[in-house]
Each structure stands twice: as C-alpha cells, then as structure tokens.
Short mmCIF file of C-alpha atoms and ligand atoms in Angstrom, two decimals:
data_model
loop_
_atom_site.label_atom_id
_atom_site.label_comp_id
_atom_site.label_asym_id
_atom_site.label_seq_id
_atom_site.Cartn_x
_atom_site.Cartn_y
_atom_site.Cartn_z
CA UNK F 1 -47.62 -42.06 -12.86
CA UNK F 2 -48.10 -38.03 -12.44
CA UNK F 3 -45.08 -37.64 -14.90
CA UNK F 4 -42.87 -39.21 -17.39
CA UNK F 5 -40.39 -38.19 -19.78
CA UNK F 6 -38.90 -40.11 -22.52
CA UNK F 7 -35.69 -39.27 -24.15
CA UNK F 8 -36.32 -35.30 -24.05
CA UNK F 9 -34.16 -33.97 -26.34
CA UNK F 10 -34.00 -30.54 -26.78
CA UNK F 11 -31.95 -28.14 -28.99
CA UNK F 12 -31.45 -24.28 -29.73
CA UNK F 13 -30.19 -22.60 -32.76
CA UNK F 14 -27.99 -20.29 -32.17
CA UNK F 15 -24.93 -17.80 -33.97
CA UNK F 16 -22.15 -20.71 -33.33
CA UNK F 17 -24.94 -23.32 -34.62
CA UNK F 18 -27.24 -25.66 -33.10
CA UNK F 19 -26.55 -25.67 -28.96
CA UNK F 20 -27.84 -29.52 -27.56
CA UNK F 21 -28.90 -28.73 -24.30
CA UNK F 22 -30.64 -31.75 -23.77
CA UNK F 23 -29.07 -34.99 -24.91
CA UNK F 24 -31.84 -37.68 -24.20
CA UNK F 25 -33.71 -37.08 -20.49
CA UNK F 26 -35.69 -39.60 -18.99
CA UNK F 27 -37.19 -39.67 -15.72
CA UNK F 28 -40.87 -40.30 -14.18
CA UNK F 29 -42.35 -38.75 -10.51
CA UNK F 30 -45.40 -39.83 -8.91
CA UNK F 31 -48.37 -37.62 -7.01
CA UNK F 32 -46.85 -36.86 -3.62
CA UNK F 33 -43.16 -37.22 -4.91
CA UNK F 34 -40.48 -34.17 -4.71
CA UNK F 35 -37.51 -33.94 -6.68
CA UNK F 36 -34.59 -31.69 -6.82
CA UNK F 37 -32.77 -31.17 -10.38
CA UNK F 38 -29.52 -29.73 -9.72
CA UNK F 39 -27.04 -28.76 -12.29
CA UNK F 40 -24.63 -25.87 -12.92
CA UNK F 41 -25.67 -22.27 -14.41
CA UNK F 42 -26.44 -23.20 -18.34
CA UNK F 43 -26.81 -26.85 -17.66
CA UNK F 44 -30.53 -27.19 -19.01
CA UNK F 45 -32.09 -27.10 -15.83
CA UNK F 46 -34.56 -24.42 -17.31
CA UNK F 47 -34.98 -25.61 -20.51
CA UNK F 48 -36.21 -28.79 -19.29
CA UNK F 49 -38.82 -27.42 -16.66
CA UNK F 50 -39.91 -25.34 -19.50
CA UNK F 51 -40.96 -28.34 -21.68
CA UNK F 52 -42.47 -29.92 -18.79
CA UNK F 53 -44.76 -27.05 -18.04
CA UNK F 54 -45.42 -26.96 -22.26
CA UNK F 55 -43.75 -23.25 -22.21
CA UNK F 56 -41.58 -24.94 -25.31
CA UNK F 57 -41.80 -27.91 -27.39
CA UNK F 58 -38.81 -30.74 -27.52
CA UNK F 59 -37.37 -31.57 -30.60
CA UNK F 60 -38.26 -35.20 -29.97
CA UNK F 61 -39.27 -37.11 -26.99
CA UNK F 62 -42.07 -37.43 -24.90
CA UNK F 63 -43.33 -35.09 -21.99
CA UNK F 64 -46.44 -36.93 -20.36
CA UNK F 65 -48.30 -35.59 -17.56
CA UNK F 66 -51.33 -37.73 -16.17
CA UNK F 67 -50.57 -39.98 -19.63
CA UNK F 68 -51.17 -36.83 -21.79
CA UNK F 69 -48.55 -35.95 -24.08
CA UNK F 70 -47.72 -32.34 -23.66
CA UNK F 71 -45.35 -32.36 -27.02
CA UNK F 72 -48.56 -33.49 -28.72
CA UNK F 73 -50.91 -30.83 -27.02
CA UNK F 74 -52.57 -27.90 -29.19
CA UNK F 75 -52.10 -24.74 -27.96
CA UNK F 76 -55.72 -24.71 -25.70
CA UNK F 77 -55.38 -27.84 -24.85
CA UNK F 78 -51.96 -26.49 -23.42
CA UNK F 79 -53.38 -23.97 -21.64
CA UNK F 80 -56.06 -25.77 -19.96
CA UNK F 81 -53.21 -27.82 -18.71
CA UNK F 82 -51.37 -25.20 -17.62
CA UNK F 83 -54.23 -23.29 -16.16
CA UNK F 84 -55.44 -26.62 -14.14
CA UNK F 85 -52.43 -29.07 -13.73
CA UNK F 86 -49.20 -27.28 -13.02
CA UNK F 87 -47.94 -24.68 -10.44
CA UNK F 88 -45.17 -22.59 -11.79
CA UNK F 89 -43.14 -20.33 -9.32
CA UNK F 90 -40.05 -18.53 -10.00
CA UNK F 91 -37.19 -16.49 -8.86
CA UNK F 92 -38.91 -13.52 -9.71
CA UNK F 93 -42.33 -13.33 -7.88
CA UNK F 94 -43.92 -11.98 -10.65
CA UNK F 95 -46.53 -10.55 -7.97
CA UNK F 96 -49.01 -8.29 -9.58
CA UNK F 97 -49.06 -4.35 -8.04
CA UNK F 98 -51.75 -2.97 -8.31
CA UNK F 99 -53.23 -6.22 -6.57
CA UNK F 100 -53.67 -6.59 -2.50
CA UNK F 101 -52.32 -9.73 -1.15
CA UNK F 102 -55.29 -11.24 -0.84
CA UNK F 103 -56.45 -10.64 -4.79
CA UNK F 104 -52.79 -12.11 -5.77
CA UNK F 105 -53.36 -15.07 -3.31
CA UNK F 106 -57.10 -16.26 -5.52
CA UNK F 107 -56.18 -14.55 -8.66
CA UNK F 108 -55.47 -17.72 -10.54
CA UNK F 109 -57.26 -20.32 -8.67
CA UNK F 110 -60.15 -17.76 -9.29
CA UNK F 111 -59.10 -17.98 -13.24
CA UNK F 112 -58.87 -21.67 -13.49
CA UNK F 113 -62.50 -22.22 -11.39
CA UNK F 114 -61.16 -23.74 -8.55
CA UNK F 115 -61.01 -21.55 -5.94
CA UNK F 116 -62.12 -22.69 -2.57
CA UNK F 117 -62.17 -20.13 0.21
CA UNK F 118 -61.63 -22.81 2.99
CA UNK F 119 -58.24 -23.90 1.33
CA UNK F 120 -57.54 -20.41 1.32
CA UNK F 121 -57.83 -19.46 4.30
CA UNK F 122 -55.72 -22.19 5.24
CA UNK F 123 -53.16 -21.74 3.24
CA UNK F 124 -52.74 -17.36 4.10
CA UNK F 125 -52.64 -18.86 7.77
CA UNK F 126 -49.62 -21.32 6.93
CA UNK F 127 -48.14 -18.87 4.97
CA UNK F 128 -47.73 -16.20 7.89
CA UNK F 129 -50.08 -13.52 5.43
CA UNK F 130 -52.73 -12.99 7.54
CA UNK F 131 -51.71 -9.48 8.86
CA UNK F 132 -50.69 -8.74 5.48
CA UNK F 133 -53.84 -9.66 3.22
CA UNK F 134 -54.90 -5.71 2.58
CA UNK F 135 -50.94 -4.79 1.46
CA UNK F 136 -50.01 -4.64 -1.50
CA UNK F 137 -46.64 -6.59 -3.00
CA UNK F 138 -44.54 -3.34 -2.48
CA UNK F 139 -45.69 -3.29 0.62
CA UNK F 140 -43.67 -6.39 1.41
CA UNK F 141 -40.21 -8.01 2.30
CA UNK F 142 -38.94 -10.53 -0.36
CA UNK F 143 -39.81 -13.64 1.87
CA UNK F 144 -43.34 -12.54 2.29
CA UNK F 145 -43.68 -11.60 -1.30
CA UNK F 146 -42.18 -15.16 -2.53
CA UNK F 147 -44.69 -16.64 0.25
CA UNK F 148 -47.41 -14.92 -1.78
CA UNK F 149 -46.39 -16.38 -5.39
CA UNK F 150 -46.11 -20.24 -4.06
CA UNK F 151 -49.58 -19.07 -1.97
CA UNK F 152 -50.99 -18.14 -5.67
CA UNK F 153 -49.73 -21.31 -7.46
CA UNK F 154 -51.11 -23.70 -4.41
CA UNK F 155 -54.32 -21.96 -4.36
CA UNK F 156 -55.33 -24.00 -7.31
CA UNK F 157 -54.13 -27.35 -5.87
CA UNK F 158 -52.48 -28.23 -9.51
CA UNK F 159 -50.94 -31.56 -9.67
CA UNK F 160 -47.71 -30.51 -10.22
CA UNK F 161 -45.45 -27.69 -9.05
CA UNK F 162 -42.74 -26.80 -10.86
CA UNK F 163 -40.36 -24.28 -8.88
CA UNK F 164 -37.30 -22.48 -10.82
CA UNK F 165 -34.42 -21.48 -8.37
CA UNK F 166 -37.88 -19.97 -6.08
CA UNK F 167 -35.40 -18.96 -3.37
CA UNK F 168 -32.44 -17.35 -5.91
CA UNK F 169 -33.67 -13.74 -4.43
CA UNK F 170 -33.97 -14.51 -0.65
CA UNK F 171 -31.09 -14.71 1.73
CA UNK F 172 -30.19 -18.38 3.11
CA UNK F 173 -32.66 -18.49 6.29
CA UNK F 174 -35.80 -16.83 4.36
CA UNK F 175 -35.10 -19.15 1.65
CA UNK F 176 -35.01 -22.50 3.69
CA UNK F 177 -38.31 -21.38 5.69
CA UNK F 178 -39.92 -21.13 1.90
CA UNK F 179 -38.66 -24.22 0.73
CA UNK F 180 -39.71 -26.20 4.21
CA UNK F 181 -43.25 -24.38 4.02
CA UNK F 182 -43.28 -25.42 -0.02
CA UNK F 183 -42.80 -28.93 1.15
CA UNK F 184 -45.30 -29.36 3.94
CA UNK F 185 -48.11 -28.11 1.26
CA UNK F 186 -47.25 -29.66 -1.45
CA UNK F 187 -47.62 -32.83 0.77
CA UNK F 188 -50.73 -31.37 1.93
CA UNK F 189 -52.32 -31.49 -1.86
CA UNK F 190 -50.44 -34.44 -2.61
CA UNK F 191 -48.73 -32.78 -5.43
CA UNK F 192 -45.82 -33.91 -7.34
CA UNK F 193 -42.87 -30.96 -6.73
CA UNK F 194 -40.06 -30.09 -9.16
CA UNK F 195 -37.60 -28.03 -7.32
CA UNK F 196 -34.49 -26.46 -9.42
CA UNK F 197 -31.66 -25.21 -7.77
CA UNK F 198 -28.06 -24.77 -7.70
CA UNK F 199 -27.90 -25.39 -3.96
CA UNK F 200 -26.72 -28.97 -3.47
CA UNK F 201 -27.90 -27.99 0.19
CA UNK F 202 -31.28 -27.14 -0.49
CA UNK F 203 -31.60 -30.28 -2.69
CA UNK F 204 -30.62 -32.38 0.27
CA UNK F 205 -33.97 -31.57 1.95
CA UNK F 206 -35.97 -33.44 -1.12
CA UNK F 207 -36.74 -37.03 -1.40
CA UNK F 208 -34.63 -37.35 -4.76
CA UNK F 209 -32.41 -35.44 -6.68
CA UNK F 210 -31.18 -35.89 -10.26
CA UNK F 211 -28.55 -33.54 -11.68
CA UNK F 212 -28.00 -32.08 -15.04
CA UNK F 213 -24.79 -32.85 -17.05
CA UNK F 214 -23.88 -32.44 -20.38
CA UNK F 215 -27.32 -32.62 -21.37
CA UNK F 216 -27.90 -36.14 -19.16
CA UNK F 217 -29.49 -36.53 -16.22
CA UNK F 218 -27.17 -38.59 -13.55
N1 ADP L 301 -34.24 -19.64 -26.36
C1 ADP L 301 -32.94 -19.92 -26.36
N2 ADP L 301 -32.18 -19.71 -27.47
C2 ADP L 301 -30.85 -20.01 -27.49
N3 ADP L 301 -30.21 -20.57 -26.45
C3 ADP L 301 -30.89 -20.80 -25.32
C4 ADP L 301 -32.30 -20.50 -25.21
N4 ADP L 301 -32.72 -20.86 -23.97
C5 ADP L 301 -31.64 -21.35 -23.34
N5 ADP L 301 -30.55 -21.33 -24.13
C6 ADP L 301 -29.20 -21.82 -23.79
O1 ADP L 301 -29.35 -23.16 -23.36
C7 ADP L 301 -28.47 -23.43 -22.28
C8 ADP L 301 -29.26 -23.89 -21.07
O2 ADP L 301 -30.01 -22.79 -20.56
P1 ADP L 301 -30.92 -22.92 -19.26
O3 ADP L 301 -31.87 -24.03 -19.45
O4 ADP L 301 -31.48 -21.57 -18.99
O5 ADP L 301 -29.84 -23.33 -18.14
P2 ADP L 301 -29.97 -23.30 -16.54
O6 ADP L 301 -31.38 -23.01 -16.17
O7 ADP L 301 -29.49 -24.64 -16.09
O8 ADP L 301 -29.03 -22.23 -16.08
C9 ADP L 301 -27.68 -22.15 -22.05
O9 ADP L 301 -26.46 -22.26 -22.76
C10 ADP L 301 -28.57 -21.10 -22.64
O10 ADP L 301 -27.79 -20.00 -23.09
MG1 MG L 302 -32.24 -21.48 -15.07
#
C-alpha cells in the first residue's frame, strides 16, 4: 500500500470558533493508482492534500505513506519525504524566473540527488519543451509553463503526485492535454496520482474518484 489514511480529522480555529473541515477521512491508493477528489470550493479538498504531503499536521488520525506515519514525522524526516517521495503541483506554477526551462525542469530532482539525464530528456520530449529549453518561464504560454512545473515534480520520479486544481489557470483544451500527458507519466513511473479538482469532467478521466462532503469522503 503506497498510501493510507485513517480517520483524518482535521480542524481550524477560527473568529466564529473551531471550523471541522475534516470529519473522519479514510481512504488507501496503491503505486500506479490515480484518484480524483472532487468536492465544492471550501470542502477540504486542500486541507486534506496538505496533510498528505505533511505541509500540516491532523488533529488525529493517521497519514501513512510507504507505512510511515507522516503525523508522526519530525520536521527532517518530513522533508526528506517531501524532497524524495511526493510530487506537488499546483494551480500556480510557481516556476522560478530567473531560471531557463531547462534549470526549472532538474532543479529539484537535482536537489533531492536523483536526477537522471536520460529520464530527462525523455520527459522535455513528452512534454513538447524541447524548442523551449533556453526560455525562460515569461517567455511562455500558461500550458507550456504548467507543462514545465509537472516536468519539475516528475523529474524526481517521487512516489506520489499530489496535483491541486493543476489546470484551474488553463483554458478547457490546454488543461485536458495536461491532465492526459500527467496521466501517461505518472503511469510511466508507476506513481500513485492525487488529482483535485472541481471538474466532475476532468475527474471522469481517473480510475477513481472520491468526493468531499461535509468533511466525509463519499
Ligand atoms: N489555515 C486555515 N485557517 C483557518 N481556516 C482555514 C485554513 N485553511 C483552510 N481553512 C478553511 O477550511 C475550509 C476548507 O478549505 P480548503 O481545504 O482550502 O477547501 P478547498 O480546497 O476544497 O476549496 C475553508 O472553509 C477554509 O476557509
Ligand atoms: Mg483548494
């Protein structure tokens, strides 16, 4: 089992009191599994790929990745998990400037030690980047930039990719071409893949989807 979770529960203090966001969430994915968690705006759907990556601690529960307890982790521990293990790639691309395309693309897998030039080569190929590896980000439309972020996180083959509404700042065609490319490589590392959205569409092209209620999963 890549991942489980055990009655995640997860609450924020706030000026009208404590806010439950998340009421009890259980659910496991294996290597080579993708998932969509759907769930309106405010649902939790953050909040709970937050505690998965170990960006925030439940109040009680368990968040195990590889049979690790991330809720149990000390903070390097933590980030040699997050380093190694888990892909994160959000709405925003979070690209860095002054950077060329190509020194976004091996930044990280460079940081963690696992870079390895063949998979990269591969992957700028698959991605459509070639032409573009000497840019830099501004230098680029939205769907190329966001094809440089998921390019980043895959360079480091992590286990597990965790992707926050990745296609919230594309238009509908750019964003289905980056979620069908995010698909074929995350089956090419055999990665586990979160996918958040809103788009009941877009979560129709994963093998499972769970959706955020009321702080449940259904
Ligand atoms: N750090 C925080 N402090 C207080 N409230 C928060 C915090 N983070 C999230 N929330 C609240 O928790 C709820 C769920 O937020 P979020 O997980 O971002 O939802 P989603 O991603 O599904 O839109 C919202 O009501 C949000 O305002
Ligand atoms: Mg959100």
């Amino acid at each position: 089992m890549l991942l489980a979770l055990r009655d995640v529960r997860k609450s924020f203090n706030t000026e009208g009191g404590p806010l439950e966001v998340l009421k009890g969430v259980s659910f496991e994915l294996d290597a080579g599994q993708h998932l969509a968690l759907t769930g309106e705006s405010g649902s939790g759907k953050s909040t709970l790929l937050h505690l998965i990556a170990g960006l925030d601690m439940p109040d009680s529960g368990e968040v195990k990745l590889a049979g690790a307890d991330i809720a149990r982790m000390d903070d390097p521990q933590l980030a040699a998990v997050r380093r190694g293990k888990i892909g994160l790639v959000f709405q925003q691309f979070n690209l860095i400037p002054s950077m060329t395309v190509a020194q976004n693309l091996s930044f990280h897998a460079r940081l963690a030690g696992r870079l390895d030039s063949e998979w990269n080569a591969r992957l700028t190929e698959r991605l459509g980047l070639t032409e573009c590896l000497g840019r830099y980000p501004e230098q680029l439309s939205g769907g190329q930039q966001q094809r440089v972020a998921i390019g980043r996180t895959l360079a480091a083959r992590p286990g597990l990719i965790l992707a926050d509404e990745p296609t919230g700042n594309l238009d509908e065609d750019t964003g289905d071409v980056v979620i069908e490319l995010m698909l074929e490589l995350v089956s090419d590392v055999n990665a586990g893949f979160i996918l958040v959205t809103h788009s009941t569409r877009l979560a129709g092209f994963l093998q499972r989807r769970l959706h955020l209620t009321h702080g449940r999963l259904q």
